[in-house]
Amino acid sequence: MTDAELDDRLAELSVRQGQLSAATIERAQTFQRSRKSTLAGAIATLKLLPTDVLRGMLEEITGSRGVDPSLMTVYPDFVARVSQLLPASLVARLLVFPAQMEANALHVCMLNPTDGWTVRALEAVSGCRVFPMVAHEVAVIAALTEHYAAFLPEATFRYDPEGGEARAEEAYRKLLATPFQEYTEPAIGLVNRNRDLVARGGSALLDLIRDPIIIRVVQQLLCRAIETGASDLHVEPSEHELRVRARIDGSLRVLERFPASMSLPVTARLKAMAEVPVAGAAEPIDSHIGYSLVWGRTVDLRFSLVPAVTGEKIVLRVLERTRARRNLKDLGVDEHTYKSLVEACDLPNGLILVTGPTGSGKSSTLYSLLDRLNGDDLSVLTAEDPVESRMDGVTQVQCQPGTAMTFANVLRSFLRQDPDVMMVGEVRDAETADIALKAALTGHLVLSTLHTNDAPGAVLRLLNMDLEPFIVASSLRLILAQRLVRRLCAECKAVDDAMTDRVAALAANDDVTVPDPAAARVYKAVGCAQCGNSGYRGRTGIHEVLRVTPAIEHLILARADAPAIRVAARRDGMNTLRQAAWRKALAGETSLAEVFDHTIAHEPAQPGA
């Protein structure tokens, strides 16, 4: 709720409980307006209520623990440590008071813990999870005056609701702009000084990962990687170093190399952030880091730990909790593929499959299809593991293998929920496939994914699950196979003269027609500061769409193999992944190196074969 709504709730509750009369509340509000304070601050200043009564009402309204920071015992070294995470100037500007610090938690007194953005701002700046407590304005100002005077000798602590968010973002951006060595060098020194203590066990490791400089190093690693577009972060200890790599545009790049002594504190800090035991792991661990680490973005980090002989390797997958609606064409879908997908989505029933390896963008395509289908006139339900992005208007269910919440069980429940559209994250087994196909037969549009290398292979995969061919043929409407290829950096790409001279012959080998071979140009990656010297910036999709025509249905019923299905599909107008990639290269979007690295060639389709 906003500050104004909190004031209104407090006024209403005070009168309803008989604590204050309407006339007394009006007096407090007049004082509030003259002093530009909160209503709770005005009531406390005028001493209209006992402090504990006022604190109890704020607690009831906000649902947060009510405290009086002016009565807390706070040591100067605590304020000094916390100020390294939350600059004193920001604390004063937001009128908040950090009261307690744990392994990865800051308990902070604030005037309105329900406003949301303050908590998110404090998390993004500090790198720690923030647990808000509620306190009235007079108590917070008294605590700040007593404990922060040495840090802000000329500061005037007062309530000012304007501009706080901008100041918090400024503090966050300043942290990111600070050279990383200013964090890493003191962190390495601290770790080396405490190496013997940590080796002896006890609480030394916990004390170390609570140190602001360790918190800052790990937070900055994560924020910088995410800000540069990383989809995954790999933290890899070895005997001689700790290597941190980020997957950007599908390729791993080394971000940092630390001395081996940093392995334990960095992995322990990440474990604390994921709320798993800091002690050495004896088995793989899956968890997540779900608070606001990155300014302005709702990012979840899926946490995966595997104990290895040289230490614990941690991989963090970056997932956006909320997402902007994206048109299919934003994903690189060409006109032919777009038309086929739209026609399939407009059908009242049937199964649409998106196939490809891990990291090929299948989930993004499914979400874009759901964006198109999502409306007031349709009931849309999804079964996902995990729910990668939240969608308004869609009922999303988190599945969990090994529990009752399997894809198959959730799909069965969906059929009793009167759905129009169902999406299941992945067809992993015959049971899930059977339910999805039968749901598609009985009047539902079903979307899912399958791990196969191309579209014809998906048909064979379904048949190999011992599903009846007539059910597959009757239910399946369209299969979309896809890959992601890197986009050439527009700032530095250059004509690839060697490949351009051979473009017509190379294209002919892949059954690709070049309209004007003499004018055709292909480009190569060069590298510049804008693209991190990789030659590429961003990725685009290439797609192979197989429509289930009568000819394909006939082949499914006959249990034909994948090559036969591919030949028939190409005769019906299917472009292969290789052909789609070639079109991107001829348009100057990607290089032929990406074409050959991410696709395979097939024999040309023979007319009438």
mmCIF file with all atom_site columns, N, CA and C in Angstrom, residues 212-248:
data_model
loop_
_atom_site.group_PDB
_atom_site.id
_atom_site.type_symbol
_atom_site.label_atom_id
_atom_site.label_alt_id
_atom_site.label_comp_id
_atom_site.label_asym_id
_atom_site.label_entity_id
_atom_site.label_seq_id
_atom_site.pdbx_PDB_ins_code
_atom_site.Cartn_x
_atom_site.Cartn_y
_atom_site.Cartn_z
_atom_site.occupancy
_atom_site.B_iso_or_equiv
_atom_site.pdbx_formal_charge
_atom_site.auth_seq_id
_atom_site.auth_comp_id
_atom_site.auth_asym_id
_atom_site.auth_atom_id
_atom_site.pdbx_PDB_model_num
ATOM 1   N N  . PRO A 1 212 ? 31.002 -7.644  4.616   1.00 0.00 ? 212 PRO A N  1
ATOM 2   C CA . PRO A 1 212 ? 30.479 -6.862  3.482   1.00 0.00 ? 212 PRO A CA 1
ATOM 3   C C  . PRO A 1 212 ? 31.290 -6.999  2.196   1.00 0.00 ? 212 PRO A C  1
ATOM 4   N N  . ILE A 1 213 ? 32.604 -7.146  2.292   1.00 0.00 ? 213 ILE A N  1
ATOM 5   C CA . ILE A 1 213 ? 33.390 -7.199  1.065   1.00 0.00 ? 213 ILE A CA 1
ATOM 6   C C  . ILE A 1 213 ? 33.161 -8.510  0.328   1.00 0.00 ? 213 ILE A C  1
ATOM 7   N N  . ILE A 1 214 ? 32.934 -9.619  1.040   1.00 0.00 ? 214 ILE A N  1
ATOM 8   C CA . ILE A 1 214 ? 32.609 -10.892 0.386   1.00 0.00 ? 214 ILE A CA 1
ATOM 9   C C  . ILE A 1 214 ? 31.216 -10.809 -0.235  1.00 0.00 ? 214 ILE A C  1
ATOM 10  N N  . ILE A 1 215 ? 30.285 -10.226 0.514   1.00 0.00 ? 215 ILE A N  1
ATOM 11  C CA . ILE A 1 215 ? 28.927 -10.045 -0.020  1.00 0.00 ? 215 ILE A CA 1
ATOM 12  C C  . ILE A 1 215 ? 28.975 -9.219  -1.298  1.00 0.00 ? 215 ILE A C  1
ATOM 13  N N  . ARG A 1 216 ? 29.765 -8.160  -1.284  1.00 0.00 ? 216 ARG A N  1
ATOM 14  C CA . ARG A 1 216 ? 29.814 -7.269  -2.425  1.00 0.00 ? 216 ARG A CA 1
ATOM 15  C C  . ARG A 1 216 ? 30.442 -7.938  -3.643  1.00 0.00 ? 216 ARG A C  1
ATOM 16  N N  . VAL A 1 217 ? 31.511 -8.727  -3.444  1.00 0.00 ? 217 VAL A N  1
ATOM 17  C CA . VAL A 1 217 ? 32.153 -9.404  -4.575  1.00 0.00 ? 217 VAL A CA 1
ATOM 18  C C  . VAL A 1 217 ? 31.164 -10.329 -5.270  1.00 0.00 ? 217 VAL A C  1
ATOM 19  N N  . VAL A 1 218 ? 30.453 -11.137 -4.497  1.00 0.00 ? 218 VAL A N  1
ATOM 20  C CA . VAL A 1 218 ? 29.529 -12.109 -5.104  1.00 0.00 ? 218 VAL A CA 1
ATOM 21  C C  . VAL A 1 218 ? 28.356 -11.390 -5.748  1.00 0.00 ? 218 VAL A C  1
ATOM 22  N N  . GLN A 1 219 ? 27.823 -10.382 -5.072  1.00 0.00 ? 219 GLN A N  1
ATOM 23  C CA . GLN A 1 219 ? 26.702 -9.639  -5.656  1.00 0.00 ? 219 GLN A CA 1
ATOM 24  C C  . GLN A 1 219 ? 27.093 -8.990  -6.979  1.00 0.00 ? 219 GLN A C  1
ATOM 25  N N  . GLN A 1 220 ? 28.270 -8.391  -7.014  1.00 0.00 ? 220 GLN A N  1
ATOM 26  C CA . GLN A 1 220 ? 28.695 -7.717  -8.234  1.00 0.00 ? 220 GLN A CA 1
ATOM 27  C C  . GLN A 1 220 ? 28.950 -8.710  -9.363  1.00 0.00 ? 220 GLN A C  1
ATOM 28  N N  . LEU A 1 221 ? 29.475 -9.881  -9.040  1.00 0.00 ? 221 LEU A N  1
ATOM 29  C CA . LEU A 1 221 ? 29.626 -10.925 -10.056 1.00 0.00 ? 221 LEU A CA 1
ATOM 30  C C  . LEU A 1 221 ? 28.284 -11.237 -10.709 1.00 0.00 ? 221 LEU A C  1
ATOM 31  N N  . LEU A 1 222 ? 27.272 -11.451 -9.867  1.00 0.00 ? 222 LEU A N  1
ATOM 32  C CA . LEU A 1 222 ? 25.954 -11.818 -10.381 1.00 0.00 ? 222 LEU A CA 1
ATOM 33  C C  . LEU A 1 222 ? 25.326 -10.672 -11.161 1.00 0.00 ? 222 LEU A C  1
ATOM 34  N N  . CYS A 1 223 ? 25.352 -9.471  -10.600 1.00 0.00 ? 223 CYS A N  1
ATOM 35  C CA . CYS A 1 223 ? 24.695 -8.345  -11.258 1.00 0.00 ? 223 CYS A CA 1
ATOM 36  C C  . CYS A 1 223 ? 25.348 -8.012  -12.597 1.00 0.00 ? 223 CYS A C  1
ATOM 37  N N  . ARG A 1 224 ? 26.671 -8.027  -12.629 1.00 0.00 ? 224 ARG A N  1
ATOM 38  C CA . ARG A 1 224 ? 27.361 -7.693  -13.873 1.00 0.00 ? 224 ARG A CA 1
ATOM 39  C C  . ARG A 1 224 ? 27.086 -8.738  -14.945 1.00 0.00 ? 224 ARG A C  1
ATOM 40  N N  . ALA A 1 225 ? 27.042 -10.008 -14.551 1.00 0.00 ? 225 ALA A N  1
ATOM 41  C CA . ALA A 1 225 ? 26.750 -11.062 -15.522 1.00 0.00 ? 225 ALA A CA 1
ATOM 42  C C  . ALA A 1 225 ? 25.335 -10.912 -16.075 1.00 0.00 ? 225 ALA A C  1
ATOM 43  N N  . ILE A 1 226 ? 24.366 -10.679 -15.187 1.00 0.00 ? 226 ILE A N  1
ATOM 44  C CA . ILE A 1 226 ? 22.966 -10.563 -15.623 1.00 0.00 ? 226 ILE A CA 1
ATOM 45  C C  . ILE A 1 226 ? 22.765 -9.315  -16.471 1.00 0.00 ? 226 ILE A C  1
ATOM 46  N N  . GLU A 1 227 ? 23.400 -8.215  -16.078 1.00 0.00 ? 227 GLU A N  1
ATOM 47  C CA . GLU A 1 227 ? 23.271 -6.966  -16.844 1.00 0.00 ? 227 GLU A CA 1
ATOM 48  C C  . GLU A 1 227 ? 23.832 -7.110  -18.256 1.00 0.00 ? 227 GLU A C  1
ATOM 49  N N  . THR A 1 228 ? 24.815 -7.991  -18.448 1.00 0.00 ? 228 THR A N  1
ATOM 50  C CA . THR A 1 228 ? 25.382 -8.186  -19.791 1.00 0.00 ? 228 THR A CA 1
ATOM 51  C C  . THR A 1 228 ? 24.638 -9.248  -20.590 1.00 0.00 ? 228 THR A C  1
ATOM 52  N N  . GLY A 1 229 ? 23.532 -9.773  -20.045 1.00 0.00 ? 229 GLY A N  1
ATOM 53  C CA . GLY A 1 229 ? 22.694 -10.696 -20.803 1.00 0.00 ? 229 GLY A CA 1
ATOM 54  C C  . GLY A 1 229 ? 23.019 -12.154 -20.615 1.00 0.00 ? 229 GLY A C  1
ATOM 55  N N  . ALA A 1 230 ? 23.695 -12.525 -19.533 1.00 0.00 ? 230 ALA A N  1
ATOM 56  C CA . ALA A 1 230 ? 24.022 -13.934 -19.301 1.00 0.00 ? 230 ALA A CA 1
ATOM 57  C C  . ALA A 1 230 ? 22.755 -14.742 -19.024 1.00 0.00 ? 230 ALA A C  1
ATOM 58  N N  . SER A 1 231 ? 22.692 -15.932 -19.599 1.00 0.00 ? 231 SER A N  1
ATOM 59  C CA . SER A 1 231 ? 21.589 -16.848 -19.295 1.00 0.00 ? 231 SER A CA 1
ATOM 60  C C  . SER A 1 231 ? 21.965 -17.834 -18.200 1.00 0.00 ? 231 SER A C  1
ATOM 61  N N  . ASP A 1 232 ? 23.274 -18.059 -18.000 1.00 0.00 ? 232 ASP A N  1
ATOM 62  C CA . ASP A 1 232 ? 23.769 -18.968 -16.975 1.00 0.00 ? 232 ASP A CA 1
ATOM 63  C C  . ASP A 1 232 ? 25.094 -18.441 -16.444 1.00 0.00 ? 232 ASP A C  1
ATOM 64  N N  . LEU A 1 233 ? 25.363 -18.751 -15.192 1.00 0.00 ? 233 LEU A N  1
ATOM 65  C CA . LEU A 1 233 ? 26.643 -18.390 -14.584 1.00 0.00 ? 233 LEU A CA 1
ATOM 66  C C  . LEU A 1 233 ? 27.247 -19.662 -13.993 1.00 0.00 ? 233 LEU A C  1
ATOM 67  N N  . HIS A 1 234 ? 28.488 -19.962 -14.361 1.00 0.00 ? 234 HIS A N  1
ATOM 68  C CA . HIS A 1 234 ? 29.187 -21.166 -13.906 1.00 0.00 ? 234 HIS A CA 1
ATOM 69  C C  . HIS A 1 234 ? 30.285 -20.775 -12.926 1.00 0.00 ? 234 HIS A C  1
ATOM 70  N N  . VAL A 1 235 ? 30.230 -21.296 -11.709 1.00 0.00 ? 235 VAL A N  1
ATOM 71  C CA . VAL A 1 235 ? 31.255 -21.063 -10.692 1.00 0.00 ? 235 VAL A CA 1
ATOM 72  C C  . VAL A 1 235 ? 31.988 -22.385 -10.505 1.00 0.00 ? 235 VAL A C  1
ATOM 73  N N  . GLU A 1 236 ? 33.259 -22.444 -10.940 1.00 0.00 ? 236 GLU A N  1
ATOM 74  C CA . GLU A 1 236 ? 33.957 -23.716 -11.108 1.00 0.00 ? 236 GLU A CA 1
ATOM 75  C C  . GLU A 1 236 ? 35.289 -23.730 -10.352 1.00 0.00 ? 236 GLU A C  1
ATOM 76  N N  . PRO A 1 237 ? 35.321 -24.362 -9.174  1.00 0.00 ? 237 PRO A N  1
ATOM 77  C CA . PRO A 1 237 ? 36.580 -24.462 -8.431  1.00 0.00 ? 237 PRO A CA 1
ATOM 78  C C  . PRO A 1 237 ? 37.493 -25.527 -9.040  1.00 0.00 ? 237 PRO A C  1
ATOM 79  N N  . SER A 1 238 ? 38.783 -25.267 -9.014  1.00 0.00 ? 238 SER A N  1
ATOM 80  C CA . SER A 1 238 ? 39.773 -26.265 -9.392  1.00 0.00 ? 238 SER A CA 1
ATOM 81  C C  . SER A 1 238 ? 40.909 -26.195 -8.382  1.00 0.00 ? 238 SER A C  1
ATOM 82  N N  . GLU A 1 239 ? 41.941 -27.010 -8.571  1.00 0.00 ? 239 GLU A N  1
ATOM 83  C CA . GLU A 1 239 ? 43.049 -27.018 -7.616  1.00 0.00 ? 239 GLU A CA 1
ATOM 84  C C  . GLU A 1 239 ? 43.808 -25.701 -7.614  1.00 0.00 ? 239 GLU A C  1
ATOM 85  N N  . HIS A 1 240 ? 43.820 -25.003 -8.727  1.00 0.00 ? 240 HIS A N  1
ATOM 86  C CA . HIS A 1 240 ? 44.687 -23.839 -8.860  1.00 0.00 ? 240 HIS A CA 1
ATOM 87  C C  . HIS A 1 240 ? 43.936 -22.509 -8.924  1.00 0.00 ? 240 HIS A C  1
ATOM 88  N N  . GLU A 1 241 ? 42.625 -22.535 -9.152  1.00 0.00 ? 241 GLU A N  1
ATOM 89  C CA . GLU A 1 241 ? 41.896 -21.278 -9.286  1.00 0.00 ? 241 GLU A CA 1
ATOM 90  C C  . GLU A 1 241 ? 40.402 -21.509 -9.136  1.00 0.00 ? 241 GLU A C  1
ATOM 91  N N  . LEU A 1 242 ? 39.697 -20.412 -9.012  1.00 0.00 ? 242 LEU A N  1
ATOM 92  C CA . LEU A 1 242 ? 38.239 -20.411 -9.100  1.00 0.00 ? 242 LEU A CA 1
ATOM 93  C C  . LEU A 1 242 ? 37.887 -19.646 -10.368 1.00 0.00 ? 242 LEU A C  1
ATOM 94  N N  . ARG A 1 243 ? 37.297 -20.359 -11.325 1.00 0.00 ? 243 ARG A N  1
ATOM 95  C CA . ARG A 1 243 ? 36.930 -19.740 -12.607 1.00 0.00 ? 243 ARG A CA 1
ATOM 96  C C  . ARG A 1 243 ? 35.438 -19.457 -12.614 1.00 0.00 ? 243 ARG A C  1
ATOM 97  N N  . VAL A 1 244 ? 35.065 -18.247 -13.034 1.00 0.00 ? 244 VAL A N  1
ATOM 98  C CA . VAL A 1 244 ? 33.653 -17.870 -13.157 1.00 0.00 ? 244 VAL A CA 1
ATOM 99  C C  . VAL A 1 244 ? 33.396 -17.538 -14.621 1.00 0.00 ? 244 VAL A C  1
ATOM 100 N N  . ARG A 1 245 ? 32.459 -18.290 -15.210 1.00 0.00 ? 245 ARG A N  1
ATOM 101 C CA . ARG A 1 245 ? 32.120 -18.073 -16.616 1.00 0.00 ? 245 ARG A CA 1
ATOM 102 C C  . ARG A 1 245 ? 30.635 -17.765 -16.759 1.00 0.00 ? 245 ARG A C  1
ATOM 103 N N  . ALA A 1 246 ? 30.303 -17.002 -17.785 1.00 0.00 ? 246 ALA A N  1
ATOM 104 C CA . ALA A 1 246 ? 28.901 -16.672 -18.082 1.00 0.00 ? 246 ALA A CA 1
ATOM 105 C C  . ALA A 1 246 ? 28.579 -17.138 -19.490 1.00 0.00 ? 246 ALA A C  1
ATOM 106 N N  . ARG A 1 247 ? 27.377 -17.665 -19.649 1.00 0.00 ? 247 ARG A N  1
ATOM 107 C CA . ARG A 1 247 ? 26.908 -18.027 -20.991 1.00 0.00 ? 247 ARG A CA 1
ATOM 108 C C  . ARG A 1 247 ? 26.146 -16.836 -21.565 1.00 0.00 ? 247 ARG A C  1
ATOM 109 N N  . ILE A 1 248 ? 26.746 -16.231 -22.576 1.00 0.00 ? 248 ILE A N  1
ATOM 110 C CA . ILE A 1 248 ? 26.171 -15.046 -23.214 1.00 0.00 ? 248 ILE A CA 1
ATOM 111 C C  . ILE A 1 248 ? 25.988 -15.347 -24.696 1.00 0.00 ? 248 ILE A C  1
#
